[in-house]
Tab-separated table of C-alpha atoms and ligand atoms in Angstrom:
chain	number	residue	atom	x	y	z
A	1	UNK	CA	85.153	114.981	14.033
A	2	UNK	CA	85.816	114.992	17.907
A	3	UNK	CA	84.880	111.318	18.464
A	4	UNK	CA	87.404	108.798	17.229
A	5	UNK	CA	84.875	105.747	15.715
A	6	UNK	CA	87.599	104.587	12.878
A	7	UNK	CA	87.520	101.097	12.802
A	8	UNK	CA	84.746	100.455	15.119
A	9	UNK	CA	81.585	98.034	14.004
A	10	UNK	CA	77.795	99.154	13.900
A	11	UNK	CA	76.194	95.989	14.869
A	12	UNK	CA	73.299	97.491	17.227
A	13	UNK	CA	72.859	101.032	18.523
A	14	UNK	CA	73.667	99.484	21.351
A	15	UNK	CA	77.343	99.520	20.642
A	16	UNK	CA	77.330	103.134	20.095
A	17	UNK	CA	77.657	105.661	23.508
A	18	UNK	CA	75.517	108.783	23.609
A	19	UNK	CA	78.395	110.317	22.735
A	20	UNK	CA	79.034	108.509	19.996
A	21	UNK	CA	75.394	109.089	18.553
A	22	UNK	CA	75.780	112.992	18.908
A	23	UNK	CA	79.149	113.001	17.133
A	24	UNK	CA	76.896	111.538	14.018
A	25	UNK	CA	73.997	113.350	14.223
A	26	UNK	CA	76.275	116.377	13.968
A	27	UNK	CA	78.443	115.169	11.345
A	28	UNK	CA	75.433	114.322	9.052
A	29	UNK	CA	74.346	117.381	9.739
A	30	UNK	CA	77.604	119.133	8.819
A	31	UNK	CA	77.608	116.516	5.612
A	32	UNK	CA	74.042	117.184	4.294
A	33	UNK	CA	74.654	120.844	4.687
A	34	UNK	CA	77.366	120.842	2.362
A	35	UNK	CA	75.994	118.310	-0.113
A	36	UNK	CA	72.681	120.659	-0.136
A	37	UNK	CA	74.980	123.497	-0.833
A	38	UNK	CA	77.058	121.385	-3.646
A	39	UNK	CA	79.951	121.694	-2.033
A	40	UNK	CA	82.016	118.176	-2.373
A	41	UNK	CA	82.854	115.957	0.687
A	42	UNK	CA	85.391	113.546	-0.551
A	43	UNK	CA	85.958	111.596	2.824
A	44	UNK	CA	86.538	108.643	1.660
A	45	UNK	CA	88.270	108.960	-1.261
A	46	UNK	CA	89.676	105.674	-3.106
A	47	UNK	CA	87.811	103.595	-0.422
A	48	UNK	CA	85.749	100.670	-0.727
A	49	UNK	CA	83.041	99.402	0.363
A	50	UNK	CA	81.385	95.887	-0.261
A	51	UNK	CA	77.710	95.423	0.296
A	52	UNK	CA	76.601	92.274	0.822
A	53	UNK	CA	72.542	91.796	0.317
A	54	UNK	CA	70.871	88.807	1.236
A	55	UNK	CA	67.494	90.750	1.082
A	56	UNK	CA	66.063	92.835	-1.407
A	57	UNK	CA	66.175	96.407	-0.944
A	58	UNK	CA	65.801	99.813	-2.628
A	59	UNK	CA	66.514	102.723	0.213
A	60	UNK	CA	69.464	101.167	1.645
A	61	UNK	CA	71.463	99.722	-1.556
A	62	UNK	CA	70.513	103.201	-3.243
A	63	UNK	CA	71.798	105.306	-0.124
A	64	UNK	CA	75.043	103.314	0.542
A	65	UNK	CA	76.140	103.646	-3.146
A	66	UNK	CA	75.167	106.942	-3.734
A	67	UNK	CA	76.835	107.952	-0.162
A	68	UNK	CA	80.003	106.351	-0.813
A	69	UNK	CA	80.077	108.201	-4.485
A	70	UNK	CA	79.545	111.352	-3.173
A	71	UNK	CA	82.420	110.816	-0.671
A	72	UNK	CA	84.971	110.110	-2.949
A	73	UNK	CA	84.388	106.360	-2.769
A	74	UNK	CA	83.103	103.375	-4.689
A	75	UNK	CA	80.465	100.848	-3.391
A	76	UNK	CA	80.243	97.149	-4.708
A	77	UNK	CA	76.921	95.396	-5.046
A	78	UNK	CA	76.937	92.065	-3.763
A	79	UNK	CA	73.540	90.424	-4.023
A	80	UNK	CA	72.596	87.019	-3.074
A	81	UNK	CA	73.980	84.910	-6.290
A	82	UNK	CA	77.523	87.226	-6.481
A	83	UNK	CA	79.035	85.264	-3.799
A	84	UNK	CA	80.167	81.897	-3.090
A	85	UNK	CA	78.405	82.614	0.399
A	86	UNK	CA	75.555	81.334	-1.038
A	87	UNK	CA	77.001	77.675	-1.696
A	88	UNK	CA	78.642	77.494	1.912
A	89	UNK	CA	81.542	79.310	1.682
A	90	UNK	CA	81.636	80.457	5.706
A	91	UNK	CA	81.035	83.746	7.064
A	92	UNK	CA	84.191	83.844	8.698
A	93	UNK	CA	86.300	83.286	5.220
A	94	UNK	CA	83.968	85.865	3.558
A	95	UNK	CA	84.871	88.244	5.818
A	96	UNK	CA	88.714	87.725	5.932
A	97	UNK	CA	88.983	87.629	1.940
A	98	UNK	CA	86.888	90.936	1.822
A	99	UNK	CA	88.911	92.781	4.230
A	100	UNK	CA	91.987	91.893	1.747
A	101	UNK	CA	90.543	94.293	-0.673
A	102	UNK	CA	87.941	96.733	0.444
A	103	UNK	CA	88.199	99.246	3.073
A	104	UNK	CA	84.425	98.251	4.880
A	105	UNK	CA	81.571	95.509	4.671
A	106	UNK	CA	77.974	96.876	4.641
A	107	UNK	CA	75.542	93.670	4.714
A	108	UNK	CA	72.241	92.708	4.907
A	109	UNK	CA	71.024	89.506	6.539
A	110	UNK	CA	68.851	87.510	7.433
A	111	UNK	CA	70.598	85.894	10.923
A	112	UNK	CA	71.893	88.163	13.179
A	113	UNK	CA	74.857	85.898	14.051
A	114	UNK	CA	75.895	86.531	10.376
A	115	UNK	CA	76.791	90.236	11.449
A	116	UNK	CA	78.267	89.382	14.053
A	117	UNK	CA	80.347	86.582	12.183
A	118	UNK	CA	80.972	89.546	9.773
A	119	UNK	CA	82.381	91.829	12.754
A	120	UNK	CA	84.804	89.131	14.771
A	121	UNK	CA	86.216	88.027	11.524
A	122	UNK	CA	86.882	91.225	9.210
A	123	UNK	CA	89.169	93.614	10.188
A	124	UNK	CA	87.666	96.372	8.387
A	125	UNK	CA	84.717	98.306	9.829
A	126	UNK	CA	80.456	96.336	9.538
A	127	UNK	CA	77.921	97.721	9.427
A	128	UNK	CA	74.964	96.180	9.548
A	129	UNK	CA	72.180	97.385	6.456
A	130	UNK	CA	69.861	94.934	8.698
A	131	UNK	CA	69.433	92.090	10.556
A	132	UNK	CA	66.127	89.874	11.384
A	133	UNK	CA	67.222	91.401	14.710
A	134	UNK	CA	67.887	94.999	14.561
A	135	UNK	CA	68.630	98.148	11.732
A	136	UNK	CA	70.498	100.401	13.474
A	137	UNK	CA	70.965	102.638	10.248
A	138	UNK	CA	67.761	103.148	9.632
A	139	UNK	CA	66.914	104.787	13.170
A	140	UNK	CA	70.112	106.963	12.823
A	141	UNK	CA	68.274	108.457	9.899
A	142	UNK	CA	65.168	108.821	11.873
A	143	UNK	CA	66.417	110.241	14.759
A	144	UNK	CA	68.324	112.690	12.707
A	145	UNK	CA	64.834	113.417	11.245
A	146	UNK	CA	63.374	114.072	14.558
A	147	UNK	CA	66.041	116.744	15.686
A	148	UNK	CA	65.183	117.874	12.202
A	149	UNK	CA	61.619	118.625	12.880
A	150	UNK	CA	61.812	119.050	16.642
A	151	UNK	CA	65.217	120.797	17.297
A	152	UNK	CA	66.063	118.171	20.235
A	153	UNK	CA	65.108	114.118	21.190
A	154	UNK	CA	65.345	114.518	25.062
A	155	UNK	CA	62.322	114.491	26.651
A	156	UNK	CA	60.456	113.372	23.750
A	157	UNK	CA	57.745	110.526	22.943
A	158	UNK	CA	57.823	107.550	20.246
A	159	UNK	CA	55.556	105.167	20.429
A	160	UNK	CA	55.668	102.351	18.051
A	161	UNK	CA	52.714	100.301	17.312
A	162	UNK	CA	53.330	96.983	15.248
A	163	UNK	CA	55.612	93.937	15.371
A	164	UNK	CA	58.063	93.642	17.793
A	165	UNK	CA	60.820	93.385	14.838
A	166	UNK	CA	64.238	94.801	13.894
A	167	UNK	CA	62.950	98.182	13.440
A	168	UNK	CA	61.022	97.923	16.887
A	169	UNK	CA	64.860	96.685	18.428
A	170	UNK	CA	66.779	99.128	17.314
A	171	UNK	CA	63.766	102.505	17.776
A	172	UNK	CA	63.540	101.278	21.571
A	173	UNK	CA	67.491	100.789	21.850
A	174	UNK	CA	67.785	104.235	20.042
A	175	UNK	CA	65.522	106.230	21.775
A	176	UNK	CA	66.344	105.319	25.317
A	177	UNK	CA	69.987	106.155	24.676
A	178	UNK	CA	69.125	109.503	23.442
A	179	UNK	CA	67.176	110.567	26.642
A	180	UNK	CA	63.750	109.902	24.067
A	181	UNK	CA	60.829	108.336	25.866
A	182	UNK	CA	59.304	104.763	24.221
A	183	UNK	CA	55.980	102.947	24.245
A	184	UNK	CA	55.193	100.103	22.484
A	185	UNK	CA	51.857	98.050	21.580
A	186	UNK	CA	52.400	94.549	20.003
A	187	UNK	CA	49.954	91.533	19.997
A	188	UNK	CA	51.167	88.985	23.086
A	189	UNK	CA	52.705	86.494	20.371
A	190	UNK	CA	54.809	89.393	18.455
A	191	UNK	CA	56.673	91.318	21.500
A	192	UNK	CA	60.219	92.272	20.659
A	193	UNK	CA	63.313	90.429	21.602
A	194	UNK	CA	63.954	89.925	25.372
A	195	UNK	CA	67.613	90.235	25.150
A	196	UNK	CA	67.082	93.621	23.749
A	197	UNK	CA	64.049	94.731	26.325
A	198	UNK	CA	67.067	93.854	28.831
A	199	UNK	CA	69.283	96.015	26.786
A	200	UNK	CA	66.745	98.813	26.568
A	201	UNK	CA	65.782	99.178	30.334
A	202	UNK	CA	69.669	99.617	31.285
A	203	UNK	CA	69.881	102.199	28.664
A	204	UNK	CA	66.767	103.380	30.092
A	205	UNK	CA	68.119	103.841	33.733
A	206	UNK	CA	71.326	105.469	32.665
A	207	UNK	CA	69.143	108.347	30.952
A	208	UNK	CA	66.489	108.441	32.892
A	209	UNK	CA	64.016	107.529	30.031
A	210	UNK	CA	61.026	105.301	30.079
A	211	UNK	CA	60.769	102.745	28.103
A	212	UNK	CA	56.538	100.642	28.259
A	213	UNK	CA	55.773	97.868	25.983
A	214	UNK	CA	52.045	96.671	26.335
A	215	UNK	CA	49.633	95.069	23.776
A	216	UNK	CA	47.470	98.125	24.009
A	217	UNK	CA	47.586	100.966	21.145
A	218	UNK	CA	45.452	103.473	22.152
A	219	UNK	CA	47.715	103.646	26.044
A	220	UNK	CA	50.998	103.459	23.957
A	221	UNK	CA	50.415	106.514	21.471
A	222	UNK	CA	48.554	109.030	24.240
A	223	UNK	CA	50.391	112.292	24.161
A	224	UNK	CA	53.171	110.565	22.147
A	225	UNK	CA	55.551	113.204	19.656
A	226	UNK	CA	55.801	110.457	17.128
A	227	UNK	CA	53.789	107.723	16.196
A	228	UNK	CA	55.960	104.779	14.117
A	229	UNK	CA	54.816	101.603	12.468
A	230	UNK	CA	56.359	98.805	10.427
A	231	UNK	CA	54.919	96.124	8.403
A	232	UNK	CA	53.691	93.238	9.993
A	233	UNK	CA	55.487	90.864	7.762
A	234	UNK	CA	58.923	91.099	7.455
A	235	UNK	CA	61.421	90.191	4.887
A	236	UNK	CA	61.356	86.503	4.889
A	237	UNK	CA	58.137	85.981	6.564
A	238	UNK	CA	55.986	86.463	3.330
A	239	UNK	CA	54.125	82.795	3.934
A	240	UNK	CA	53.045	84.181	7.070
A	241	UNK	CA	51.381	87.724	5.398
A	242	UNK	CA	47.701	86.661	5.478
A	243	UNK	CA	47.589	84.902	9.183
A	244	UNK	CA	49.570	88.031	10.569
A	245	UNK	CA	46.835	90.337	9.017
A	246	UNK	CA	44.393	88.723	10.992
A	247	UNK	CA	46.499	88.353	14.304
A	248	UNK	CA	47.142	92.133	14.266
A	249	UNK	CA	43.775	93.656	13.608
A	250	UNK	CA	42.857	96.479	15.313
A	251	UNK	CA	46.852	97.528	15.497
A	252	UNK	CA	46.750	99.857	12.235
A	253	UNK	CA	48.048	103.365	12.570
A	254	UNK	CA	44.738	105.092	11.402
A	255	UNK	CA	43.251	108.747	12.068
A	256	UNK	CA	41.372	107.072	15.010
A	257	UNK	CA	44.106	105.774	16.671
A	258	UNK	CA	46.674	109.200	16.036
A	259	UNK	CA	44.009	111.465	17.693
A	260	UNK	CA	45.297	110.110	20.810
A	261	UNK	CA	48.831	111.483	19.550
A	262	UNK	CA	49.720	115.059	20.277
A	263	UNK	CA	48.286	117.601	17.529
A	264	UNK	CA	51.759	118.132	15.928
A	265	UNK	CA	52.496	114.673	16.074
A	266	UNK	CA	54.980	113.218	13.800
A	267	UNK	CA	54.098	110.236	11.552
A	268	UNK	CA	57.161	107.789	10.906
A	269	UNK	CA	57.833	104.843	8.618
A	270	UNK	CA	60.926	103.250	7.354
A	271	UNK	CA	59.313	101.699	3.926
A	272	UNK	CA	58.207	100.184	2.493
A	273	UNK	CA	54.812	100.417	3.912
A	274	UNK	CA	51.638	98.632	2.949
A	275	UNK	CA	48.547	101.026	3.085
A	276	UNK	CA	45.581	99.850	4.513
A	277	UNK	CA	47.535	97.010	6.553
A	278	UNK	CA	49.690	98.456	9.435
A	279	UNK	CA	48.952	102.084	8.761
A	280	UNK	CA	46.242	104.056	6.659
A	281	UNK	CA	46.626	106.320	3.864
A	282	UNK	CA	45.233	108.992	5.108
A	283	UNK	CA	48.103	108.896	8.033
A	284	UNK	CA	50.650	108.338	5.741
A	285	UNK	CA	50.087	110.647	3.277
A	286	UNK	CA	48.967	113.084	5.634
A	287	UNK	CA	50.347	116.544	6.700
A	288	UNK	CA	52.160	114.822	9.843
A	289	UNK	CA	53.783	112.466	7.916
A	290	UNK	CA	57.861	112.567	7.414
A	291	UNK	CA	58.496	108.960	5.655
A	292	UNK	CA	60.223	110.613	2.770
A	293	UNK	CA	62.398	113.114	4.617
A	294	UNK	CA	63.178	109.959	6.757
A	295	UNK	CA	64.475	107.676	2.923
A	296	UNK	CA	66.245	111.095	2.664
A	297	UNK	CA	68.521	110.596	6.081
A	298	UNK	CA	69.428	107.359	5.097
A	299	UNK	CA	71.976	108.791	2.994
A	300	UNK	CA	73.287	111.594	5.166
A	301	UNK	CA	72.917	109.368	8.598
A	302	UNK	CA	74.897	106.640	6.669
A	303	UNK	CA	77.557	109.085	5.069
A	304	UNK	CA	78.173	110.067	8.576
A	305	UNK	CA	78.689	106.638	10.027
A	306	UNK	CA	80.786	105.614	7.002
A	307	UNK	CA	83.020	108.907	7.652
A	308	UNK	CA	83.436	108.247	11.174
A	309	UNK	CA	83.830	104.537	11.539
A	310	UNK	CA	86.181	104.028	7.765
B	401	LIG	N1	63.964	101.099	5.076
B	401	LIG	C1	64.753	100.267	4.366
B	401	LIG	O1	65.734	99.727	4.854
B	401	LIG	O2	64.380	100.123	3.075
B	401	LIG	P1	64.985	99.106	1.997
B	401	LIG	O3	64.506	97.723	2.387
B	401	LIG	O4	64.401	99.563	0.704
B	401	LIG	O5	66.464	99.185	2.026
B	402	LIG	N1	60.886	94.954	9.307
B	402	LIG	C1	61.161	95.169	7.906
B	402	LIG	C2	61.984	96.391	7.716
B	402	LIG	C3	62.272	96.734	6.284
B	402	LIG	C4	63.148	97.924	6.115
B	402	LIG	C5	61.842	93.944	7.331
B	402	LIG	O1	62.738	93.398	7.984
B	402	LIG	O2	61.484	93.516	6.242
């Protein structure tokens, strides 16, 4: 480990430095080579970590316990009745009591502010398992996939077609730090974050990537490496499921739409994913697609960060 992270936060990817995102890439690679080969990687043994869920969730709760098991550690499942959080106890408390007994705070929110609540108050490392804002673990995993499958992420293409949500934040943040150029088609109403657009384009200019967000898919995905899509409803928006089917018509990720990709484009998706609504299942389940070895990175991306940053 060349990088000192200990004791540093993961709010956004836009905390981390280029530098900082190669030192994890590498050590998850390191990490999943040696859990492939059975070999043990007790890191973090006798450590801690509390996970705090406000959302449901089956890839991230699975890959954060399993991670911190398989690196000597113990994880603590903190749903959204465990906790005295949920009858106004303040963020600020939480996160002071916590950091009496556990050695980091994983959580998963619905504000934002809550994470970074989480991070000025604890004095052990956050991390944030997502925010209505961004999921930074989640495109650690992917990108990992991508140098996976394509050996490098400069120069490259993503183009994400969808809602401009936390998984749209944190691909554009990612990508632009890592050299990676990013499209992006959203209907006018659903356009990502401007605070994070800013973010993005100074990113951008430092690496000389590109970064184009437009309302039109068939522009964003020409030529592109890798096509990505999320649902259209997020966590928490369920009441608003059968208006935002009709507002994003004509924005699923179908064969159509992909043949303006490159040939060996790669499909992406963090999951769950609704076939037949933002993306078909012929895409998804077809020979492009790398969802699953994406669910897969979760837990070596996240083992990584944990290592580093605990
Ligand atoms: N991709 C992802 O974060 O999945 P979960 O909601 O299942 O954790
Ligand atoms: N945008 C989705 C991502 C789920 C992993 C949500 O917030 O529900």
């Amino acid at each position: 480990m060349a990088i000192d992270m200990k004791g540093r936060n993961l709010a956004t990817l836009h905390d981390l430095s280029l530098e900082e995102m190669q030192e994890i890439f590498a050590v998850a690679q390191e990490i999943k080579a040696k859990c492939k080969a059975g070999e043990t990687t007790h890191l973090l043994k006798g450590k801690t970590l509390a996970m705090i869920f406000q959302k449901p969730s089956t890839r991230t709760r699975v890959s954060f316990e399993v991670g911190m098991a398989q690196l000597g550690g113990h994880a603590l499942y903190l749903g959204p009745n465990d906790m005295q959080l949920n009858r106004g106890e303040t963020i600020a408390d939480t996160a002071k009591v916590l950091s009496r007994y556990v050695d980091g705070i994983m959580a998963r929110v619905f504000a934002h502010d809550d994470i970074l609540g989480l991070c000025e108050n604890a004095s052990v490392p956050v991390i944030n398992g997502l925010s209505d804002l961004t999921h930074p673990c989640q495109v650690l995993a992917d990108l990992l996939t991508i140098i996976e499958h394509r050996g490098e992420l400069k120069g490259l293409k993503l183009a994400y077609i969808g809602d401009g949500n936390n998984m749209a934040h944190s691909l554009m943040l990612g990508c632009v730090k890592m050299g990676m150029d990013f499209t992006m088609a959203a209907p006018d109403e659903f356009q990502p974050d401007a605070r994070i657009v800013k973010w993005t384009q100074e990113d951008a200019a430092a690496t000389g990537a590109k970064a184009l967000i437009s309302t039109n898919p068939v522009e964003a995905v020409k030529d592109a490496d890798i096509v990505y899509t999320d649902v259209w409803a997020s966590m928490g928006q369920e009441a608003e499921h059968a208006a935002r089917l009709k507002k994003f018509a004509g924005y699923e990720v179908n064969a159509k739409l992909v043949a303006h990709a490159r040939k060996d484009y790669l499909f992406m998706h963090c999951l769950p994913a609704h076939r037949g609504e933002e993306v078909s299942a012929e895409v998804i389940d077809g020979p492009n697609s790398v969802v699953f070895d994406e669910a897969e990175n979760r837990l070596h991306a996240q083992k990584a960060v944990m290592a580093l940053m605990m």
